[in-house]
Tab-separated table of C-alpha atoms in Angstrom:
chain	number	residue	atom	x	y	z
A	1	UNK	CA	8.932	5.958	-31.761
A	2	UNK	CA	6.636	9.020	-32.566
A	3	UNK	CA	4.173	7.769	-30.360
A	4	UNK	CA	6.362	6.942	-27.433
A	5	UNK	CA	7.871	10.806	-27.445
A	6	UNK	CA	4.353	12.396	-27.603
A	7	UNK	CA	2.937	9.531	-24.829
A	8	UNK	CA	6.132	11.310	-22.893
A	9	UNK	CA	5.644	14.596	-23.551
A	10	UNK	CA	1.978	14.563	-22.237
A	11	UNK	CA	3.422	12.516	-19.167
A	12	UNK	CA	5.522	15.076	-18.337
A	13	UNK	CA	2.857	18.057	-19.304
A	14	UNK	CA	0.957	16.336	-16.994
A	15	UNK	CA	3.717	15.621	-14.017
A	16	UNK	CA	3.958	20.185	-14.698
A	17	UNK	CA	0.632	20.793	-14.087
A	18	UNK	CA	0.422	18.477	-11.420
A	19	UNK	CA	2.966	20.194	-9.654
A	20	UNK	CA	2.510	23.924	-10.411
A	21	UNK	CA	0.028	23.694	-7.214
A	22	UNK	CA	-1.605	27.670	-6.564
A	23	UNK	CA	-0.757	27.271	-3.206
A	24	UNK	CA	-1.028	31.183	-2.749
A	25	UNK	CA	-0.997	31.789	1.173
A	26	UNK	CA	-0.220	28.047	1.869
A	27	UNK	CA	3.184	28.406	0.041
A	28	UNK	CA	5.600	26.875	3.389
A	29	UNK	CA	9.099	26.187	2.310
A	30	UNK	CA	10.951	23.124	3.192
A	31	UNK	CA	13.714	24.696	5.396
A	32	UNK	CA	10.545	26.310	7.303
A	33	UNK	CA	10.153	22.866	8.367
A	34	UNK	CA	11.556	21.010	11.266
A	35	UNK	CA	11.318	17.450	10.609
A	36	UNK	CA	10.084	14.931	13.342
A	37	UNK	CA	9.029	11.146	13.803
A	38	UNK	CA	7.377	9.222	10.820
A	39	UNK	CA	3.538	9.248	12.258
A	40	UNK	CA	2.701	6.666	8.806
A	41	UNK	CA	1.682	6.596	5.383
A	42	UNK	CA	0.383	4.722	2.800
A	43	UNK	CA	1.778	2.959	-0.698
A	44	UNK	CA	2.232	6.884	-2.362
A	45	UNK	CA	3.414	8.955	0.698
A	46	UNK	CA	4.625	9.216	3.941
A	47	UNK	CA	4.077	11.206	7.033
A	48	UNK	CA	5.792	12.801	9.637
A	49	UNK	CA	5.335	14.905	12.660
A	50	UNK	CA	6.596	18.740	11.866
A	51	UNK	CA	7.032	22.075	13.329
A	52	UNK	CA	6.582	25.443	11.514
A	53	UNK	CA	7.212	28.107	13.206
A	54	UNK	CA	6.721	26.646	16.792
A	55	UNK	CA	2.872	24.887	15.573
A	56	UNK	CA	3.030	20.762	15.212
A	57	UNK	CA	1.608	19.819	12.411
A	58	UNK	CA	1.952	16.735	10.077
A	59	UNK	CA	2.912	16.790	6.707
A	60	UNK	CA	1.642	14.099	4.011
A	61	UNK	CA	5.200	13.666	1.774
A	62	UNK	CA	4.928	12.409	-1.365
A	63	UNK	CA	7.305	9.039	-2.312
A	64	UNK	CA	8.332	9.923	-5.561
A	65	UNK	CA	11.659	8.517	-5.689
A	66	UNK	CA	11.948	5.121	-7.978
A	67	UNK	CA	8.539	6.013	-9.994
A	68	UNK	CA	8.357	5.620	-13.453
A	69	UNK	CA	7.139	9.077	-15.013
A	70	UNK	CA	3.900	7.551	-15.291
A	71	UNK	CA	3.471	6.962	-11.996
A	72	UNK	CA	4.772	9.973	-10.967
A	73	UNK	CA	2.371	12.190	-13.043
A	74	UNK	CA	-0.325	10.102	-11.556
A	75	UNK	CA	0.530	10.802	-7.951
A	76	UNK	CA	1.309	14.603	-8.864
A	77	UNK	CA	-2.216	14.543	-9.975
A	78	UNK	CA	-3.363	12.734	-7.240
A	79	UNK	CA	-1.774	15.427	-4.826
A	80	UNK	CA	-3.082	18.278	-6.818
A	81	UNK	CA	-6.845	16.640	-5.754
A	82	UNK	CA	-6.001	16.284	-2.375
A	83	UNK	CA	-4.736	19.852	-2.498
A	84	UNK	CA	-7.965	21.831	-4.463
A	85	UNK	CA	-10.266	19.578	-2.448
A	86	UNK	CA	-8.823	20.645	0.963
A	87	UNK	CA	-8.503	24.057	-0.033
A	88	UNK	CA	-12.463	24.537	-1.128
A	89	UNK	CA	-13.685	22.511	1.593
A	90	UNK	CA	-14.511	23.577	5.349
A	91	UNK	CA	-16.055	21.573	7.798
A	92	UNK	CA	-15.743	20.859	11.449
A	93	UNK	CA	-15.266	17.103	10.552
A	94	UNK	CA	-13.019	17.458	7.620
A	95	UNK	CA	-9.403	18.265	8.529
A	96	UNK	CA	-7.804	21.537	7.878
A	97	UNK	CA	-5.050	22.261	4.989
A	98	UNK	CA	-2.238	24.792	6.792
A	99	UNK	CA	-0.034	24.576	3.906
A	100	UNK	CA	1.788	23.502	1.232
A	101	UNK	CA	5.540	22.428	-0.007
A	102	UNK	CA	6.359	21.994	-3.522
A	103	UNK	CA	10.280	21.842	-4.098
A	104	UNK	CA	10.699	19.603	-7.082
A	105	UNK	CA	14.719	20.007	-6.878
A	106	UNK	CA	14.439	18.296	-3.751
A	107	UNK	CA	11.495	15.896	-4.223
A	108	UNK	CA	9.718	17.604	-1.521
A	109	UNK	CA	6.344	17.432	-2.240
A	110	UNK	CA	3.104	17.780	0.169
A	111	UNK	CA	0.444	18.814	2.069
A	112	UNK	CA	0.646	20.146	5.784
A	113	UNK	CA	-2.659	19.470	7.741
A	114	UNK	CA	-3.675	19.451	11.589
A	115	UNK	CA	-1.875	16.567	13.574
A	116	UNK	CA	-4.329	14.524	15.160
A	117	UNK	CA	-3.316	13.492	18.241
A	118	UNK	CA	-4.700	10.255	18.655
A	119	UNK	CA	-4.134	9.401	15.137
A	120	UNK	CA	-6.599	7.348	13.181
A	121	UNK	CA	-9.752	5.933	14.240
A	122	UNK	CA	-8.190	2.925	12.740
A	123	UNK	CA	-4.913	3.262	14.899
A	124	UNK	CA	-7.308	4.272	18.131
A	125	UNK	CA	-9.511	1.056	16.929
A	126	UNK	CA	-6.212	-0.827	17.248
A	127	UNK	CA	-4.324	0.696	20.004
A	128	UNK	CA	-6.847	1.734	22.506
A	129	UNK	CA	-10.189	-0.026	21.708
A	130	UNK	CA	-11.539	-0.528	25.585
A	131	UNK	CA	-12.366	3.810	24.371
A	132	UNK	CA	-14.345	2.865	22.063
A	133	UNK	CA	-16.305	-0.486	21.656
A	134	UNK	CA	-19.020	-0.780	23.979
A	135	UNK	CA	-19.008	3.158	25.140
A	136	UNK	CA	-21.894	4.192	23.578
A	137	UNK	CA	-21.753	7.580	23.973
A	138	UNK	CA	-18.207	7.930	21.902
A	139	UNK	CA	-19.319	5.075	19.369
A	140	UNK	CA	-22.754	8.147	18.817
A	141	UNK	CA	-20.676	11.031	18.704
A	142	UNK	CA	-17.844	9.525	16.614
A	143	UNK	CA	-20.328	7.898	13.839
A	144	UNK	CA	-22.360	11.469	13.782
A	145	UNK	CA	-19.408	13.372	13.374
A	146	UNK	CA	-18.171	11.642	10.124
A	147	UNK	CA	-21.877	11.375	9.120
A	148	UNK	CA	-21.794	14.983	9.228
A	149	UNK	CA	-18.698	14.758	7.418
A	150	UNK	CA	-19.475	13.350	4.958
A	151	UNK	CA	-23.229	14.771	4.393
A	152	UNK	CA	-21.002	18.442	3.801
A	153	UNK	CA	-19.443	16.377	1.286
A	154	UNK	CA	-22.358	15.764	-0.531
A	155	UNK	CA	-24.312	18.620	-0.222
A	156	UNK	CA	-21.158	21.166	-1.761
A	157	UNK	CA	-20.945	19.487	-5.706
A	158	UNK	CA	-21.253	16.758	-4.747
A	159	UNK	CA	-17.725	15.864	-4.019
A	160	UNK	CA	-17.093	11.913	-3.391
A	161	UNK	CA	-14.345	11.125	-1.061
A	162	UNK	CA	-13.598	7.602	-2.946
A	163	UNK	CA	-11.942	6.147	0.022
A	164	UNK	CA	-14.119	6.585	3.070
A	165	UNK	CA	-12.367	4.307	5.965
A	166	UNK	CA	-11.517	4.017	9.177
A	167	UNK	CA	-7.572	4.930	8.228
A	168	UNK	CA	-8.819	8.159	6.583
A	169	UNK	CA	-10.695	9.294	9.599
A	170	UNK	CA	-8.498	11.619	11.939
A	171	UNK	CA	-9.333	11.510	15.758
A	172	UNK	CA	-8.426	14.566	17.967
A	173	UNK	CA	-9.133	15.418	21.185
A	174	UNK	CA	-12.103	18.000	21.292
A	175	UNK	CA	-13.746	19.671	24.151
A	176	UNK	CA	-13.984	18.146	27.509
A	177	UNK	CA	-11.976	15.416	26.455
A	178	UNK	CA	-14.425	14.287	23.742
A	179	UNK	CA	-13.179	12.856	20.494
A	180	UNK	CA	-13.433	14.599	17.410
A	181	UNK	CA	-13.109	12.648	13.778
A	182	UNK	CA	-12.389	14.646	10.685
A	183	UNK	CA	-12.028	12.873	7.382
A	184	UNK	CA	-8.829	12.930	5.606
A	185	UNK	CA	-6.910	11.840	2.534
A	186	UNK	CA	-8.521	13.413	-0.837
A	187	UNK	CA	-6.334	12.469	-2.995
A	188	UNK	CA	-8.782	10.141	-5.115
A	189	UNK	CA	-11.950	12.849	-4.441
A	190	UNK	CA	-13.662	14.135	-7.244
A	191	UNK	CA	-16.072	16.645	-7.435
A	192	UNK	CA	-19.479	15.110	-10.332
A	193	UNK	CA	-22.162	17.099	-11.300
A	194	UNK	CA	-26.246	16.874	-10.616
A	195	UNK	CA	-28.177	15.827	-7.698
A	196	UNK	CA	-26.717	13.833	-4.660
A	197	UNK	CA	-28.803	11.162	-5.646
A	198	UNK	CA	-28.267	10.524	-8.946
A	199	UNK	CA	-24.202	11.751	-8.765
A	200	UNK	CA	-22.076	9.554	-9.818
A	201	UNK	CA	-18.005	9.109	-11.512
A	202	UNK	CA	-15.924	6.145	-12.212
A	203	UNK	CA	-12.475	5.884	-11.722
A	204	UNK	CA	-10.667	2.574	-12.020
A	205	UNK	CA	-9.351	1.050	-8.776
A	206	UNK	CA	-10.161	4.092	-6.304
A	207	UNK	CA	-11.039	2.908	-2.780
A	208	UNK	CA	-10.308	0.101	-0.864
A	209	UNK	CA	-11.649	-3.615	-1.621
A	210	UNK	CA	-13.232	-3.872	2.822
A	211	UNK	CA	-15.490	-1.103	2.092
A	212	UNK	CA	-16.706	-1.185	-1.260
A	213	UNK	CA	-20.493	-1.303	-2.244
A	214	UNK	CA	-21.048	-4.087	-5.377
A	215	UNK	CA	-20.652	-0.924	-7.895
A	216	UNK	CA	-17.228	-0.108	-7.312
A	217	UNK	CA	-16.400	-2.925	-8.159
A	218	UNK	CA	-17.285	-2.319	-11.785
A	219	UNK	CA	-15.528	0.924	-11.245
A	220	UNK	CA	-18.642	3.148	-10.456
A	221	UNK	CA	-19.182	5.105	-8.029
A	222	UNK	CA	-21.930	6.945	-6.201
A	223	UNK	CA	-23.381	8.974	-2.958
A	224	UNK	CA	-25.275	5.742	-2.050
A	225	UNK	CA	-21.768	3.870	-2.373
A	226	UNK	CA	-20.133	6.289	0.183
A	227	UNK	CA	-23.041	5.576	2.795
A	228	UNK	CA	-22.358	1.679	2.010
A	229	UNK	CA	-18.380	2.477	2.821
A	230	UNK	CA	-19.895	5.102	5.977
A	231	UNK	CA	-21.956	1.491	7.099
A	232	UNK	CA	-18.280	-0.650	7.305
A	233	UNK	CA	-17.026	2.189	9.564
A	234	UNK	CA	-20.254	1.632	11.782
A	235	UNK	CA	-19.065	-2.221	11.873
A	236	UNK	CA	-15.524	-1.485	12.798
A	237	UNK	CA	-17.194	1.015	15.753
A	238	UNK	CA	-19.352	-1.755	16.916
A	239	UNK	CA	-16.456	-4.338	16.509
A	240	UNK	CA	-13.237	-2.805	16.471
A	241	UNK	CA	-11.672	-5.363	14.070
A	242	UNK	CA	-10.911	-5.087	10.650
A	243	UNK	CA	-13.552	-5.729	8.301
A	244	UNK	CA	-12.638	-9.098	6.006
A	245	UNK	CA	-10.113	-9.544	7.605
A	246	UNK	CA	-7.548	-11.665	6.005
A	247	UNK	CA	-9.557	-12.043	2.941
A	248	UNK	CA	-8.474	-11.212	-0.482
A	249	UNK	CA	-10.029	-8.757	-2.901
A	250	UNK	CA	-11.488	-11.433	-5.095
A	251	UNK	CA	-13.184	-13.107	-1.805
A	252	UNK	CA	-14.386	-9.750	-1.339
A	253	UNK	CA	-15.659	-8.987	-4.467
A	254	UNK	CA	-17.457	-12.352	-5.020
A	255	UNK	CA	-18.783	-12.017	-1.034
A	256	UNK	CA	-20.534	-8.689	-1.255
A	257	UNK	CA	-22.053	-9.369	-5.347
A	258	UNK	CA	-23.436	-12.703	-3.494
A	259	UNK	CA	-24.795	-9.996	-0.664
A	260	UNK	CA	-22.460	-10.981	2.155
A	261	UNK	CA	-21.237	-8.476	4.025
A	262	UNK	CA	-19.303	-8.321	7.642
A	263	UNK	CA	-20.739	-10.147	10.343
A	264	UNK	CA	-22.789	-7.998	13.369
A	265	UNK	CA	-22.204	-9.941	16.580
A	266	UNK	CA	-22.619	-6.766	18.799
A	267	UNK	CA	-26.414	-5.596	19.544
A	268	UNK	CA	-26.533	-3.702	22.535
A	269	UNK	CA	-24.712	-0.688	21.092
A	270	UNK	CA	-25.150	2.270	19.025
């Protein structure tokens, strides 16, 4: 019994910390907000289409309700990465943190970013592929502009995104029309000491199973591994399908240790 009321205690030290966010200058409070369509989300959050103070923006809610306190402290945590990588990170390809809420009383937590217009590259790969596969020119600029993305990435720590994929990759519209991707979604980042080469962390279950190198599987996780996850968002430019599709993680996992990987049908581009 002793043991259960300390495990809680540093569950809920943790779930404090989490939360006590030094959002400084991003500080936004929740009535600031008016609330608009649900844009998406994920198992942890959702996210909708908001206005503050007359700017659109989107805003990355956290699900809490329904969580055990474990799993709550866990998400906290995972926000509070999300939050201090944003905040230390700027990058033409990475998107930019406006602001913050953090009203416990009303389990309104999250992270206000840029709203991409034409979503993600997975949603544009899904909705709108006759853009993309077989233009050359925007499968170039789109793979050198999370390249670059992700080589910023690298060179500042290095921090590893953990979950480089086509549904963390924000499209806007840019310049002359162009598209612009910035990578999104932090929330499993970590920042690991020494060279990019030799960097590495491990954290159980980050990333997802499509776009995992053979390490991750074993929980490790590497520069190298991000280029491997960079190469299955090459596939999905030349392609525009998912990658494994259909396939289960185990398929997955035995596939790529045997040194399968995704099919390239395409040749004449990029």
């Amino acid at each position: 019994a002793i043991g259960a009321a300390t495990d809680a205690a540093r569950l809920q030290t943790a779930a404090q910390q989490a939360v006590a966010l030094p959002l400084g200058d991003f500080a936004v409070n929740v009535s600031q907000l008016t609330l608009g369509a649900r844009l998406g989300g994920g198992a942890d959050a959702d996210v909708y289409a908001v206005e503050h103070n007359g700017r659109p923006l989107a805003f990355k809610k956290l699900r809490l309700d329904g969580m055990s306190q474990a799993e709550r402290a866990d998400l906290l945590q995972s926000a509070h990465r999300d939050f201090r990588a944003l905040r230390r990170l700027s990058h033409t390809n990475i998107v930019n943190l406006l602001g913050a809420v953090n009203d416990p009383p009303t389990s309104t937590i999250g992270l206000l970013i840029e709203r991409a217009d034409r979503g993600s590259l997975r949603e544009l790969l899904n909705d709108s592929p006759a853009e993309v596969i077989g233009v050359e020119a925007v499968q170039q600029s789109l793979a050198a502009g999370i390249a670059d993305g992700m080589a910023y990435l690298h060179a500042n720590g290095p921090v590893l995104h953990h979950d480089l994929k086509s549904a963390n990759v924000l499209v806007f519209t840019g310049a002359h029309g162009a598209l612009m991707p910035k990578l999104a979604d932090f929330g499993l980042a970590s920042l690991v000491g020494g060279t990019t080469a030799a960097a590495s962390t491990r954290r159980a279950g980050a990333g997802t199973a499509a776009y995992k190198a053979p390490e991750q599987f074993d929980d490790e996780m590497t520069t190298s591994s991000e280029v491997y996850s960079f190469g299955i968002v090459l596939w999905e430019l030349l392609h525009g399908g998912r990658p494994w599709s259909g396939k289960s993680e185990t398929f997955i996992l035995r596939a790529v240790d045997r040194g399968q990987r995704p099919p390239v049908t395409v040749t004449d581009s990029l």
